Amino acid sequence: MAVKTSLSGKQKAANFLIFLGPEKSAKLFQHMNEEDIEQLTLEIANVRKVPTEKMDEIFREFYEMCLASQFIGQGGIDYAKEVLEKAYGLEKTMEIIGRISSSLQVRPFDFIRKTEPSHLLNFIQSEHPQTIALILAYLDAEKAAVILGALAPERQAEVAKRIAIMDTTSPEIIKEVERILERKLSSIAPQELTAAGGVKAVVEIINRVDRSTEKTIMETLEVQDPELAEEIKKLMFVFEDIVMIDDRSVQRVLREVESQDLALALKGASNEVSEKIYHNMSIRASDMLREDIEFMGPVRLRDVEEAQQRIVNIIRRLEESGEIVVARGGGDEVIV
């Protein structure tokens, strides 16, 4: 049976950092505030020899808390309890969850994380645009994009606009919306103002909707709020923006694109975009692509847009990984 330690939380953290060594501990310090760093530094300075059994207990506790946090991140508190209970039993699970509950802040609307977008849409599509915007701002961008795209066209731009201009929301409002959406809440929102939404949030969502929804939203915003539309455009990337990518990056993108998707995408592309693509292919490859497009015959606009979106997704992925650079913000942005 393990010996229970009487060390405080900070003392345990200090011992853990000592074991990690200065290099790894310094990396952890980069993610802490000055007050925590000062207190931990003081604790480290005061550490004397710690028995092996106590260090074992510290590491075991650290592992259990990391495991619980991981499961909570994957599927919420209920999911974490279910998995941990199978491994440790109910009593040990409640002990682990209890240790991290004081610092745990579950994101609002966490209880709908596993809900299918189509089911969620049925609950919220008749709500006020501001209510829908609040819910979508807290969902992951993929799920929010599906719901935004399924809304009536006249509501899409309104909801997108409200997400973009959203700043902070009081916990009382969030709790009320959560209560209406789901009677049994899995958590309580933090007691301070909770930030969500903003231009970046709506861009993340718009970047994942289908092309027709994207066009509807942007065309409406250009009329209703030109400044906001321009701000969103600066952070977005659409298929036609391929002409702004340098040749080396285009060649890198083309290596990832399926030939069928490329032919479909260019079926509805401008001459400028097509020439940009052909310019970055070998003569033989470009001739074959032209032939594929020529013999393809009529295709549905939806298929063209979906192919273009898949290519845009590849571009965004390569940009996020740092493999290519996409210039944004107009001609004033300089890439060196």
Short mmCIF file of C-alpha atoms in Angstrom, two decimals:
data_model
loop_
_atom_site.label_atom_id
_atom_site.label_comp_id
_atom_site.label_asym_id
_atom_site.label_seq_id
_atom_site.Cartn_x
_atom_site.Cartn_y
_atom_site.Cartn_z
CA MET A 1 0.00 0.00 0.00
CA ALA A 2 1.35 3.43 -1.01
CA VAL A 3 2.28 5.89 1.72
CA LYS A 4 0.07 8.97 1.65
CA THR A 5 2.06 12.15 1.31
CA SER A 6 1.38 15.29 3.27
CA LEU A 7 2.90 17.51 0.59
CA SER A 8 0.87 20.44 -0.71
CA GLY A 9 0.00 20.80 -4.38
CA LYS A 10 2.83 23.30 -4.95
CA GLN A 11 5.31 21.04 -3.17
CA LYS A 12 4.29 18.12 -5.37
CA ALA A 13 4.68 20.32 -8.46
CA ALA A 14 8.12 21.46 -7.27
CA ASN A 15 9.30 17.89 -6.81
CA PHE A 16 7.94 16.93 -10.20
CA LEU A 17 9.80 19.82 -11.88
CA ILE A 18 13.03 18.86 -10.12
CA PHE A 19 12.71 15.37 -11.52
CA LEU A 20 12.06 16.71 -15.04
CA GLY A 21 15.25 18.75 -14.96
CA PRO A 22 15.95 22.42 -15.77
CA GLU A 23 15.44 22.25 -19.55
CA LYS A 24 11.95 20.71 -19.50
CA SER A 25 10.94 22.68 -16.43
CA ALA A 26 11.87 25.92 -18.20
CA LYS A 27 9.52 25.01 -21.06
CA LEU A 28 6.70 24.49 -18.58
CA PHE A 29 7.44 27.85 -16.94
CA GLN A 30 6.79 29.52 -20.30
CA HIS A 31 3.12 28.61 -19.92
CA MET A 32 2.76 29.92 -16.34
CA ASN A 33 2.13 33.38 -14.93
CA GLU A 34 4.79 35.21 -12.92
CA GLU A 35 3.16 34.55 -9.56
CA ASP A 36 3.06 30.77 -10.07
CA ILE A 37 6.68 30.79 -11.28
CA GLU A 38 7.81 32.71 -8.19
CA GLN A 39 5.96 30.36 -5.81
CA LEU A 40 7.24 27.23 -7.53
CA THR A 41 10.79 28.59 -7.59
CA LEU A 42 10.57 29.17 -3.85
CA GLU A 43 9.23 25.66 -3.27
CA ILE A 44 12.00 24.15 -5.41
CA ALA A 45 14.60 26.05 -3.37
CA ASN A 46 13.14 24.66 -0.14
CA VAL A 47 12.90 21.03 -1.27
CA ARG A 48 14.83 18.54 0.77
CA LYS A 49 15.22 14.84 0.05
CA VAL A 50 11.87 13.20 -0.73
CA PRO A 51 11.39 9.47 -0.05
CA THR A 52 11.10 7.27 -3.12
CA GLU A 53 7.62 6.07 -2.18
CA LYS A 54 6.40 9.67 -2.02
CA MET A 55 7.83 10.46 -5.44
CA ASP A 56 6.10 7.36 -6.78
CA GLU A 57 2.83 8.65 -5.37
CA ILE A 58 3.37 12.08 -6.95
CA PHE A 59 4.00 10.54 -10.37
CA ARG A 60 1.02 8.24 -10.04
CA GLU A 61 -1.24 11.18 -9.13
CA PHE A 62 0.15 13.24 -12.03
CA TYR A 63 -0.50 10.39 -14.47
CA GLU A 64 -4.06 9.89 -13.23
CA MET A 65 -4.86 13.60 -13.54
CA CYS A 66 -3.42 13.73 -17.06
CA LEU A 67 -5.44 10.67 -18.00
CA ALA A 68 -8.64 12.18 -16.59
CA SER A 69 -8.02 15.52 -18.32
CA GLN A 70 -7.45 13.72 -21.62
CA PHE A 71 -10.73 11.82 -21.34
CA ILE A 72 -12.59 14.98 -20.36
CA GLY A 73 -11.13 16.72 -23.39
CA GLN A 74 -12.24 13.86 -25.63
CA GLY A 75 -15.79 13.48 -24.48
CA GLY A 76 -16.65 15.46 -21.36
CA ILE A 77 -16.87 14.60 -17.67
CA ASP A 78 -19.37 11.77 -18.11
CA TYR A 79 -17.13 10.08 -20.70
CA ALA A 80 -14.09 10.48 -18.41
CA LYS A 81 -15.96 8.93 -15.48
CA GLU A 82 -17.12 6.01 -17.60
CA VAL A 83 -13.63 5.19 -18.89
CA LEU A 84 -11.83 5.73 -15.59
CA GLU A 85 -14.38 3.68 -13.67
CA LYS A 86 -13.67 0.68 -15.90
CA ALA A 87 -9.97 1.04 -15.12
CA TYR A 88 -9.97 2.07 -11.45
CA GLY A 89 -13.44 1.46 -10.04
CA LEU A 90 -15.97 4.03 -8.86
CA GLU A 91 -14.29 5.10 -5.62
CA LYS A 92 -10.88 5.73 -7.21
CA THR A 93 -12.50 7.48 -10.20
CA MET A 94 -14.37 9.94 -7.97
CA GLU A 95 -11.12 10.64 -6.13
CA ILE A 96 -9.30 11.42 -9.40
CA ILE A 97 -12.11 13.60 -10.75
CA GLY A 98 -12.35 15.37 -7.41
CA ARG A 99 -8.65 16.29 -7.51
CA ILE A 100 -8.99 18.16 -10.77
CA SER A 101 -12.52 19.54 -10.30
CA SER A 102 -11.34 22.73 -8.60
CA SER A 103 -9.35 23.82 -11.63
CA LEU A 104 -11.61 22.28 -14.25
CA GLN A 105 -13.57 24.66 -16.45
CA VAL A 106 -15.83 22.86 -18.88
CA ARG A 107 -16.52 24.82 -22.05
CA PRO A 108 -20.12 26.04 -22.39
CA PHE A 109 -22.38 23.74 -24.43
CA ASP A 110 -19.93 20.88 -23.84
CA PHE A 111 -22.88 18.54 -23.40
CA ILE A 112 -23.78 18.81 -27.11
CA ARG A 113 -20.27 17.94 -28.31
CA LYS A 114 -21.33 14.47 -29.46
CA THR A 115 -24.72 15.55 -30.83
CA GLU A 116 -25.13 15.12 -34.58
CA PRO A 117 -25.34 18.50 -36.39
CA SER A 118 -28.60 17.46 -38.07
CA HIS A 119 -30.20 16.73 -34.69
CA LEU A 120 -28.90 19.94 -33.18
CA LEU A 121 -30.19 21.89 -36.18
CA ASN A 122 -33.72 20.72 -35.42
CA PHE A 123 -33.47 22.27 -31.96
CA ILE A 124 -31.99 25.63 -32.87
CA GLN A 125 -33.02 26.55 -36.41
CA SER A 126 -36.16 28.35 -35.20
CA GLU A 127 -34.30 30.27 -32.49
CA HIS A 128 -33.33 33.94 -32.70
CA PRO A 129 -30.19 34.53 -34.84
CA GLN A 130 -28.33 35.78 -31.76
CA THR A 131 -29.08 32.55 -29.91
CA ILE A 132 -27.93 30.45 -32.86
CA ALA A 133 -24.78 32.57 -33.16
CA LEU A 134 -23.97 32.06 -29.48
CA ILE A 135 -24.30 28.28 -29.77
CA LEU A 136 -22.28 28.04 -32.99
CA ALA A 137 -19.51 30.21 -31.52
CA TYR A 138 -18.87 27.55 -28.87
CA LEU A 139 -19.05 24.55 -31.21
CA ASP A 140 -16.04 23.28 -33.12
CA ALA A 141 -15.80 24.92 -36.53
CA GLU A 142 -16.57 21.73 -38.51
CA LYS A 143 -19.89 21.13 -36.76
CA ALA A 144 -20.79 24.83 -36.78
CA ALA A 145 -20.15 24.97 -40.53
CA VAL A 146 -22.57 22.10 -41.18
CA ILE A 147 -25.29 23.81 -39.17
CA LEU A 148 -24.66 27.25 -40.70
CA GLY A 149 -24.85 25.76 -44.19
CA ALA A 150 -28.17 24.08 -43.39
CA LEU A 151 -29.86 27.27 -42.18
CA ALA A 152 -32.19 29.17 -44.48
CA PRO A 153 -30.13 31.39 -46.84
CA GLU A 154 -31.66 34.57 -45.46
CA ARG A 155 -30.48 33.64 -41.95
CA GLN A 156 -26.96 32.49 -42.79
CA ALA A 157 -25.41 35.95 -43.21
CA GLU A 158 -27.26 37.30 -40.17
CA VAL A 159 -25.94 34.52 -37.95
CA ALA A 160 -22.44 34.85 -39.39
CA LYS A 161 -22.49 38.59 -38.75
CA ARG A 162 -23.57 38.12 -35.14
CA ILE A 163 -20.77 35.60 -34.53
CA ALA A 164 -18.25 38.06 -36.00
CA ILE A 165 -19.30 40.99 -33.81
CA MET A 166 -19.74 38.87 -30.68
CA ASP A 167 -17.30 39.76 -27.93
CA THR A 168 -18.22 38.67 -24.41
CA THR A 169 -21.37 37.07 -23.07
CA SER A 170 -22.50 37.01 -19.46
CA PRO A 171 -22.65 33.58 -17.82
CA GLU A 172 -26.31 34.16 -16.98
CA ILE A 173 -27.23 34.34 -20.65
CA ILE A 174 -25.11 31.30 -21.48
CA LYS A 175 -26.73 29.32 -18.66
CA GLU A 176 -30.20 30.30 -19.83
CA VAL A 177 -29.49 29.25 -23.41
CA GLU A 178 -27.95 25.99 -22.14
CA ARG A 179 -31.01 25.38 -19.96
CA ILE A 180 -33.38 25.88 -22.87
CA LEU A 181 -31.32 23.70 -25.18
CA GLU A 182 -30.81 20.95 -22.62
CA ARG A 183 -32.61 20.68 -19.28
CA LYS A 184 -29.96 18.63 -17.58
CA LEU A 185 -26.70 20.57 -17.76
CA SER A 186 -23.41 18.76 -17.44
CA SER A 187 -21.57 21.79 -16.14
CA ILE A 188 -21.83 25.38 -14.99
CA ALA A 189 -20.33 28.18 -17.04
CA PRO A 190 -17.42 30.12 -15.49
CA GLN A 191 -18.42 33.01 -13.28
CA GLU A 192 -16.61 35.65 -15.28
CA LEU A 193 -17.48 36.97 -18.72
CA THR A 194 -16.78 34.31 -21.30
CA ALA A 195 -15.23 35.31 -24.60
CA ALA A 196 -16.39 33.68 -27.82
CA GLY A 197 -17.09 34.58 -31.39
CA GLY A 198 -15.28 37.34 -33.23
CA VAL A 199 -14.13 37.64 -36.82
CA LYS A 200 -11.65 34.75 -36.56
CA ALA A 201 -14.38 32.46 -35.23
CA VAL A 202 -16.74 33.20 -38.10
CA VAL A 203 -13.91 32.81 -40.64
CA GLU A 204 -13.14 29.35 -39.22
CA ILE A 205 -16.78 28.45 -39.78
CA ILE A 206 -17.20 30.05 -43.21
CA ASN A 207 -14.00 28.39 -44.40
CA ARG A 208 -15.70 25.03 -43.87
CA VAL A 209 -19.14 25.62 -45.38
CA ASP A 210 -19.95 24.80 -49.00
CA ARG A 211 -19.21 27.38 -51.70
CA SER A 212 -22.83 28.41 -52.27
CA THR A 213 -23.33 29.12 -48.56
CA GLU A 214 -20.05 31.02 -48.46
CA LYS A 215 -21.11 33.16 -51.44
CA THR A 216 -24.53 33.86 -49.93
CA ILE A 217 -23.02 34.99 -46.64
CA MET A 218 -20.31 37.16 -48.18
CA GLU A 219 -22.56 38.80 -50.77
CA THR A 220 -25.11 39.67 -48.08
CA LEU A 221 -22.45 41.01 -45.71
CA GLU A 222 -20.95 43.13 -48.50
CA VAL A 223 -24.28 44.91 -48.70
CA GLN A 224 -25.12 45.02 -44.98
CA ASP A 225 -21.67 45.66 -43.53
CA PRO A 226 -18.92 46.25 -46.14
CA GLU A 227 -16.22 46.85 -43.52
CA LEU A 228 -16.95 43.57 -41.75
CA ALA A 229 -17.07 41.72 -45.08
CA GLU A 230 -13.66 43.12 -46.00
CA GLU A 231 -12.21 42.14 -42.62
CA ILE A 232 -13.49 38.59 -43.06
CA LYS A 233 -12.12 38.40 -46.61
CA LYS A 234 -8.64 39.28 -45.38
CA LEU A 235 -8.63 36.16 -43.20
CA MET A 236 -10.26 33.84 -45.71
CA PHE A 237 -8.97 31.83 -48.61
CA VAL A 238 -11.19 30.79 -51.52
CA PHE A 239 -10.39 28.72 -54.60
CA GLU A 240 -9.94 31.80 -56.82
CA ASP A 241 -7.19 33.02 -54.48
CA ILE A 242 -4.88 30.36 -55.90
CA VAL A 243 -3.64 33.06 -58.30
CA MET A 244 -2.08 34.81 -55.28
CA ILE A 245 0.04 31.82 -54.25
CA ASP A 246 3.64 31.65 -55.41
CA ASP A 247 4.49 29.04 -58.06
CA ARG A 248 6.50 26.81 -55.74
CA SER A 249 3.58 26.61 -53.31
CA VAL A 250 1.13 25.85 -56.13
CA GLN A 251 3.37 22.98 -57.23
CA ARG A 252 3.43 21.67 -53.66
CA VAL A 253 -0.37 21.81 -53.52
CA LEU A 254 -0.77 20.03 -56.85
CA ARG A 255 1.19 17.07 -55.52
CA GLU A 256 -1.57 16.52 -52.96
CA VAL A 257 -4.57 16.99 -55.28
CA GLU A 258 -6.38 14.11 -56.95
CA SER A 259 -6.42 14.47 -60.75
CA GLN A 260 -10.18 14.02 -60.87
CA ASP A 261 -10.70 16.81 -58.30
CA LEU A 262 -8.41 19.12 -60.26
CA ALA A 263 -10.28 18.52 -63.52
CA LEU A 264 -13.64 19.10 -61.81
CA ALA A 265 -12.40 22.23 -60.03
CA LEU A 266 -11.07 23.81 -63.23
CA LYS A 267 -14.32 23.02 -65.04
CA GLY A 268 -15.83 26.06 -63.32
CA ALA A 269 -12.69 28.15 -62.82
CA SER A 270 -11.72 31.45 -64.44
CA ASN A 271 -9.09 31.59 -67.18
CA GLU A 272 -6.71 33.27 -64.74
CA VAL A 273 -6.98 30.42 -62.23
CA SER A 274 -6.71 27.76 -64.94
CA GLU A 275 -3.58 29.36 -66.42
CA LYS A 276 -2.02 29.56 -62.95
CA ILE A 277 -2.51 25.80 -62.58
CA TYR A 278 -1.33 24.92 -66.10
CA HIS A 279 1.75 27.13 -65.67
CA ASN A 280 2.85 25.02 -62.70
CA MET A 281 2.46 21.66 -64.44
CA SER A 282 4.59 19.93 -67.03
CA ILE A 283 3.48 20.34 -70.64
CA ARG A 284 2.45 16.70 -70.79
CA ALA A 285 0.48 16.89 -67.52
CA SER A 286 -1.29 20.11 -68.53
CA ASP A 287 -2.23 18.64 -71.93
CA MET A 288 -3.68 15.57 -70.24
CA LEU A 289 -5.63 17.75 -67.81
CA ARG A 290 -7.09 19.82 -70.65
CA GLU A 291 -8.16 16.61 -72.38
CA ASP A 292 -9.78 15.30 -69.20
CA ILE A 293 -11.76 18.53 -68.85
CA GLU A 294 -12.73 18.54 -72.53
CA PHE A 295 -14.05 14.96 -72.48
CA MET A 296 -15.70 15.34 -69.07
CA GLY A 297 -18.88 16.84 -70.49
CA PRO A 298 -21.50 18.67 -68.39
CA VAL A 299 -21.10 18.39 -64.62
CA ARG A 300 -23.14 19.57 -61.69
CA LEU A 301 -22.13 22.90 -60.19
CA ARG A 302 -22.29 21.28 -56.77
CA ASP A 303 -19.65 18.71 -57.79
CA VAL A 304 -17.38 21.48 -59.08
CA GLU A 305 -17.72 23.47 -55.86
CA GLU A 306 -17.06 20.41 -53.70
CA ALA A 307 -13.90 19.63 -55.67
CA GLN A 308 -12.74 23.23 -55.33
CA GLN A 309 -13.42 23.08 -51.59
CA ARG A 310 -11.34 19.92 -51.21
CA ILE A 311 -8.42 21.67 -52.90
CA VAL A 312 -8.88 24.71 -50.64
CA ASN A 313 -8.82 22.39 -47.63
CA ILE A 314 -5.49 20.98 -48.82
CA ILE A 315 -4.11 24.52 -49.18
CA ARG A 316 -5.24 25.45 -45.69
CA ARG A 317 -3.72 22.27 -44.25
CA LEU A 318 -0.38 22.90 -45.95
CA GLU A 319 -0.42 26.51 -44.78
CA GLU A 320 -1.15 25.49 -41.18
CA SER A 321 1.77 23.05 -41.28
CA GLY A 322 4.06 25.80 -42.63
CA GLU A 323 4.75 24.01 -45.91
CA ILE A 324 3.38 26.89 -48.00
CA VAL A 325 2.74 30.59 -47.43
CA VAL A 326 -0.53 32.24 -48.43
CA ALA A 327 -0.45 36.04 -48.69
CA ARG A 328 -3.43 37.77 -47.08
CA GLY A 329 -4.56 41.32 -46.57
CA GLY A 330 -4.14 42.65 -50.09
CA GLY A 331 -1.15 44.07 -51.93
CA ASP A 332 0.42 45.66 -48.88
CA GLU A 333 1.48 42.28 -47.51
CA VAL A 334 5.03 41.40 -48.47
CA ILE A 335 6.35 37.85 -48.49
CA VAL A 336 10.13 37.46 -48.40
#
